[in-house]
Structure formats: C-alpha cells, structure tokens
PDB file of C-alpha atoms in Angstrom:
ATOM      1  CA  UNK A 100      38.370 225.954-120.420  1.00 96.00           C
ATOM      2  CA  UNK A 101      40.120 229.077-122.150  1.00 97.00           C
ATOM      3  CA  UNK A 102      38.710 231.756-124.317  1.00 97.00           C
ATOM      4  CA  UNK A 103      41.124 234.048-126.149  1.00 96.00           C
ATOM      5  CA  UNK A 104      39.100 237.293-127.673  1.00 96.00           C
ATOM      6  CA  UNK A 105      40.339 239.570-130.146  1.00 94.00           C
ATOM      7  CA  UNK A 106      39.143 243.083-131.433  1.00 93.00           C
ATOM      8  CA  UNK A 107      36.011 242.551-129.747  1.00 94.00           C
ATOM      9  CA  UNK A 108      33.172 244.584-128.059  1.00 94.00           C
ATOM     10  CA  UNK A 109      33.982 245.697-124.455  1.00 93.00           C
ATOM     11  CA  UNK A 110      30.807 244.106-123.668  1.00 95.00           C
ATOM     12  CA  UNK A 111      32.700 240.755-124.283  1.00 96.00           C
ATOM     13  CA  UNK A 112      35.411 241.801-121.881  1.00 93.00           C
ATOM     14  CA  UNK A 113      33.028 242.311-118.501  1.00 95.00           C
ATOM     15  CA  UNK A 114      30.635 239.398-119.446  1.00 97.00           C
ATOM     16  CA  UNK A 115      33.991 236.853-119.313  1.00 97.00           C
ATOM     17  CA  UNK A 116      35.638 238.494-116.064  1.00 96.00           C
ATOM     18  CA  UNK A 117      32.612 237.997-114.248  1.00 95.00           C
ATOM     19  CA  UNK A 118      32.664 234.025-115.010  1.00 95.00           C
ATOM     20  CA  UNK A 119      36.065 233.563-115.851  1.00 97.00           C
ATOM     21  CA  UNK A 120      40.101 234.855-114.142  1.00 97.00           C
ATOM     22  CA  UNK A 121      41.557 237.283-117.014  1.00 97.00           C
ATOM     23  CA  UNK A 122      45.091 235.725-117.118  1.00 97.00           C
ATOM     24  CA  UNK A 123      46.348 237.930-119.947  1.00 97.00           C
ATOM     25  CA  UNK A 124      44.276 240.875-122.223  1.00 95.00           C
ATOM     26  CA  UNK A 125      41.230 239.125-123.535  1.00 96.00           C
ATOM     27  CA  UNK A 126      42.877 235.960-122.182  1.00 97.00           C
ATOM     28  CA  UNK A 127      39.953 234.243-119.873  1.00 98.00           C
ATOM     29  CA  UNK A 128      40.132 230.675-118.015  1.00 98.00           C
ATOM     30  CA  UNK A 129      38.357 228.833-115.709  1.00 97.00           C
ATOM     31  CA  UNK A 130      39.194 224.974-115.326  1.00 93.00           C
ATOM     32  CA  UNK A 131      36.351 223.653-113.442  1.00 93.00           C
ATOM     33  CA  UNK A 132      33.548 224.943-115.556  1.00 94.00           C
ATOM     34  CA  UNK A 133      30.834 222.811-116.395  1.00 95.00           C
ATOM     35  CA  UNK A 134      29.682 222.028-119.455  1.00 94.00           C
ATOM     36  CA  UNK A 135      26.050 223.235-118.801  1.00 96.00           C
ATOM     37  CA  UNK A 136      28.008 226.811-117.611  1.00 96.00           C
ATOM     38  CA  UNK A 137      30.132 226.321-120.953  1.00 96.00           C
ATOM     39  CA  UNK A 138      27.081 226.198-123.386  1.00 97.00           C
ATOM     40  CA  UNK A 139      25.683 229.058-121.693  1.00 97.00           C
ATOM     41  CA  UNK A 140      28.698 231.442-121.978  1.00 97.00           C
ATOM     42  CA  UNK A 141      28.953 230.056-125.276  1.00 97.00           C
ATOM     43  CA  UNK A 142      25.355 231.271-126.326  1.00 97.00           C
ATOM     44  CA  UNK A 143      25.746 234.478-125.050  1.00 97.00           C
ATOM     45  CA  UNK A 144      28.906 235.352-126.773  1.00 97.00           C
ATOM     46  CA  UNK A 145      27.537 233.624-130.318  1.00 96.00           C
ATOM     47  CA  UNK A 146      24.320 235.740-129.703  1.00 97.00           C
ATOM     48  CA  UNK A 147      26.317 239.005-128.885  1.00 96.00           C
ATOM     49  CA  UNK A 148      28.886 238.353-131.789  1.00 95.00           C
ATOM     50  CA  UNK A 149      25.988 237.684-134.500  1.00 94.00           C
ATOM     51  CA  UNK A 150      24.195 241.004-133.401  1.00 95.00           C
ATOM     52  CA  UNK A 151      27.612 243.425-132.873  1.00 92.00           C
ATOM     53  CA  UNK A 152      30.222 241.808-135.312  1.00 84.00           C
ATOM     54  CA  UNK A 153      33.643 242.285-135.380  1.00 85.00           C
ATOM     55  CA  UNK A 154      36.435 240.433-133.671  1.00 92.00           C
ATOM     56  CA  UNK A 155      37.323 237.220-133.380  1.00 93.00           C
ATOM     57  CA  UNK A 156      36.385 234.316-130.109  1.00 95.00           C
ATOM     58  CA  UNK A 157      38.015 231.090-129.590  1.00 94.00           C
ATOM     59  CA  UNK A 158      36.896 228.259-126.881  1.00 95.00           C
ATOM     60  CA  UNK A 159      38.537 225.618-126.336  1.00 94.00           C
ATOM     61  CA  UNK A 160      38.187 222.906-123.121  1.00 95.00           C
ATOM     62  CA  UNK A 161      39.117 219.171-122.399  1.00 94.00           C
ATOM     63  CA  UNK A 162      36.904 216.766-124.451  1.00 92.00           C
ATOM     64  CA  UNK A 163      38.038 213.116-124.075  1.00 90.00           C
ATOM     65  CA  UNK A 164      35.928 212.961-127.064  1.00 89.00           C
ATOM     66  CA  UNK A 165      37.399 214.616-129.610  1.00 81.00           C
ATOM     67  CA  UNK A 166      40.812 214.285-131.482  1.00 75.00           C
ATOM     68  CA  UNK A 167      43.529 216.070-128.894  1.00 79.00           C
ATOM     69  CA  UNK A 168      41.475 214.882-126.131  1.00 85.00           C
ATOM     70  CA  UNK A 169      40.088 218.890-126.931  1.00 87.00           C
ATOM     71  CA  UNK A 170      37.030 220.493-127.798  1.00 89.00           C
ATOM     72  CA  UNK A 171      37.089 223.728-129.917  1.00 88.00           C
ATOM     73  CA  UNK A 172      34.877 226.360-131.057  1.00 91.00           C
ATOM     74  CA  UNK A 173      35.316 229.787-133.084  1.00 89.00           C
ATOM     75  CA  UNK A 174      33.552 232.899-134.066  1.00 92.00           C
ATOM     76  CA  UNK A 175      34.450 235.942-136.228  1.00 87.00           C
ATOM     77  CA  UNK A 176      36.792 236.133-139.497  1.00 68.00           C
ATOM     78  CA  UNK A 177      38.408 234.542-141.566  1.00 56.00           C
ATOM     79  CA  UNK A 178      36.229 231.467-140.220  1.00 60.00           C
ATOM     80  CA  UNK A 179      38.161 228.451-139.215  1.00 57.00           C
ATOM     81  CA  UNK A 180      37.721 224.765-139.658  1.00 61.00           C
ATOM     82  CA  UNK A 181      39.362 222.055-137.330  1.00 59.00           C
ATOM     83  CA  UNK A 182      40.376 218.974-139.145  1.00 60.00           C
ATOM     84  CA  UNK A 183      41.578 216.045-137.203  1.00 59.00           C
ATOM     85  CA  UNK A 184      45.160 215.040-139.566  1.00 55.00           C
ATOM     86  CA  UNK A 185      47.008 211.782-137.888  1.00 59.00           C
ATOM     87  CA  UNK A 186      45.540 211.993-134.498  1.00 57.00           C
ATOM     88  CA  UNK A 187      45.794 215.760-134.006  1.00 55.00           C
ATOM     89  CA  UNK A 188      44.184 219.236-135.148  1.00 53.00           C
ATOM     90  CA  UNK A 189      44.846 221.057-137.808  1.00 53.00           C
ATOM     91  CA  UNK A 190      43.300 224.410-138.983  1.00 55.00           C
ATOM     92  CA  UNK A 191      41.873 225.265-142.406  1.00 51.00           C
ATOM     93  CA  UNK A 192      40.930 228.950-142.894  1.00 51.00           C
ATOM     94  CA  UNK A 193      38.346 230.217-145.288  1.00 53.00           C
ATOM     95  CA  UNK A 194      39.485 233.094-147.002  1.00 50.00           C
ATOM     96  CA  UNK A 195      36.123 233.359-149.124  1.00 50.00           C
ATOM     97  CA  UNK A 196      34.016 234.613-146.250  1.00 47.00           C
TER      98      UNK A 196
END
C-alpha cells in the first residue's frame, strides 16, 4: 500500500509515520498491511480531511480485483475519478467542485 499526501495537516504526517515507513516527504508505504488495517487508516484520514480541509490524499494498494490488478482511493481537490479505458486506469478530474 502507498499513500502520497499533499498540502495537508501535520496531523496527517505523524498519524501515517506511526503505521507506515516515510520513503519520501508525505510519501508513506507499508506492503504487508491488511485490509482491515487499510480501512481503518483510511477512516481516520477521510474523517480528519472532512473536518480540517485542505490538501490532497491518495491510496492506492494491490487489488486483484480491480482493473490494474490496483485499488485506488482519493480525497481533497479537484476530485478525481478512475475510469477503467482498455484494461487500464485513467483519471478524469472535476474541475466544477
């Protein structure tokens, strides 16, 4: 799993050192998390990032599942949709919000 941060609360920055390594500035990843430890780093960021605002959060993991063989997840602006376009990802951005 990596999570990339940007502009965000330094809040953010000791809650994902403690969990994950800090490989570059607001640059956090930890292979061998579960998913139950996944959903619950992903609450507490979506919780913290709906009450402070501001920045920008992207997850993403290994997810046989999905198209990539990758899971994603964003918060913060512009929002950003992830379209699966001939067997891979592509990103839409919504420049409304």
């Amino acid at each position: 799993m990596v999570i990339v941060t940007r502009d965000v609360a330094d809040r953010f920055r000791g809650f994902l050192a403690s969990c994950m390594l800090e490989i570059a500035p607001g640059v956090y990843t930890a292979p061998r998390m579960s998913a139950g430890v996944r959903e619950r780093v992903w609450t507490v960021l979506a919780e913290w990032h709906a009450a402070l605002g501001g920045g920008s959060i992207v997850m993403t993991w290994r997810d046989p599942k999905e198209p990539c063989g990758q899971g994603l997840r964003t918060l913060g602006l512009p929002a950003r949709t992830f379209v699966s376009l001939d067997g891979g990802l592509v990103t839409t951005v919504d420049r409304t919000s």
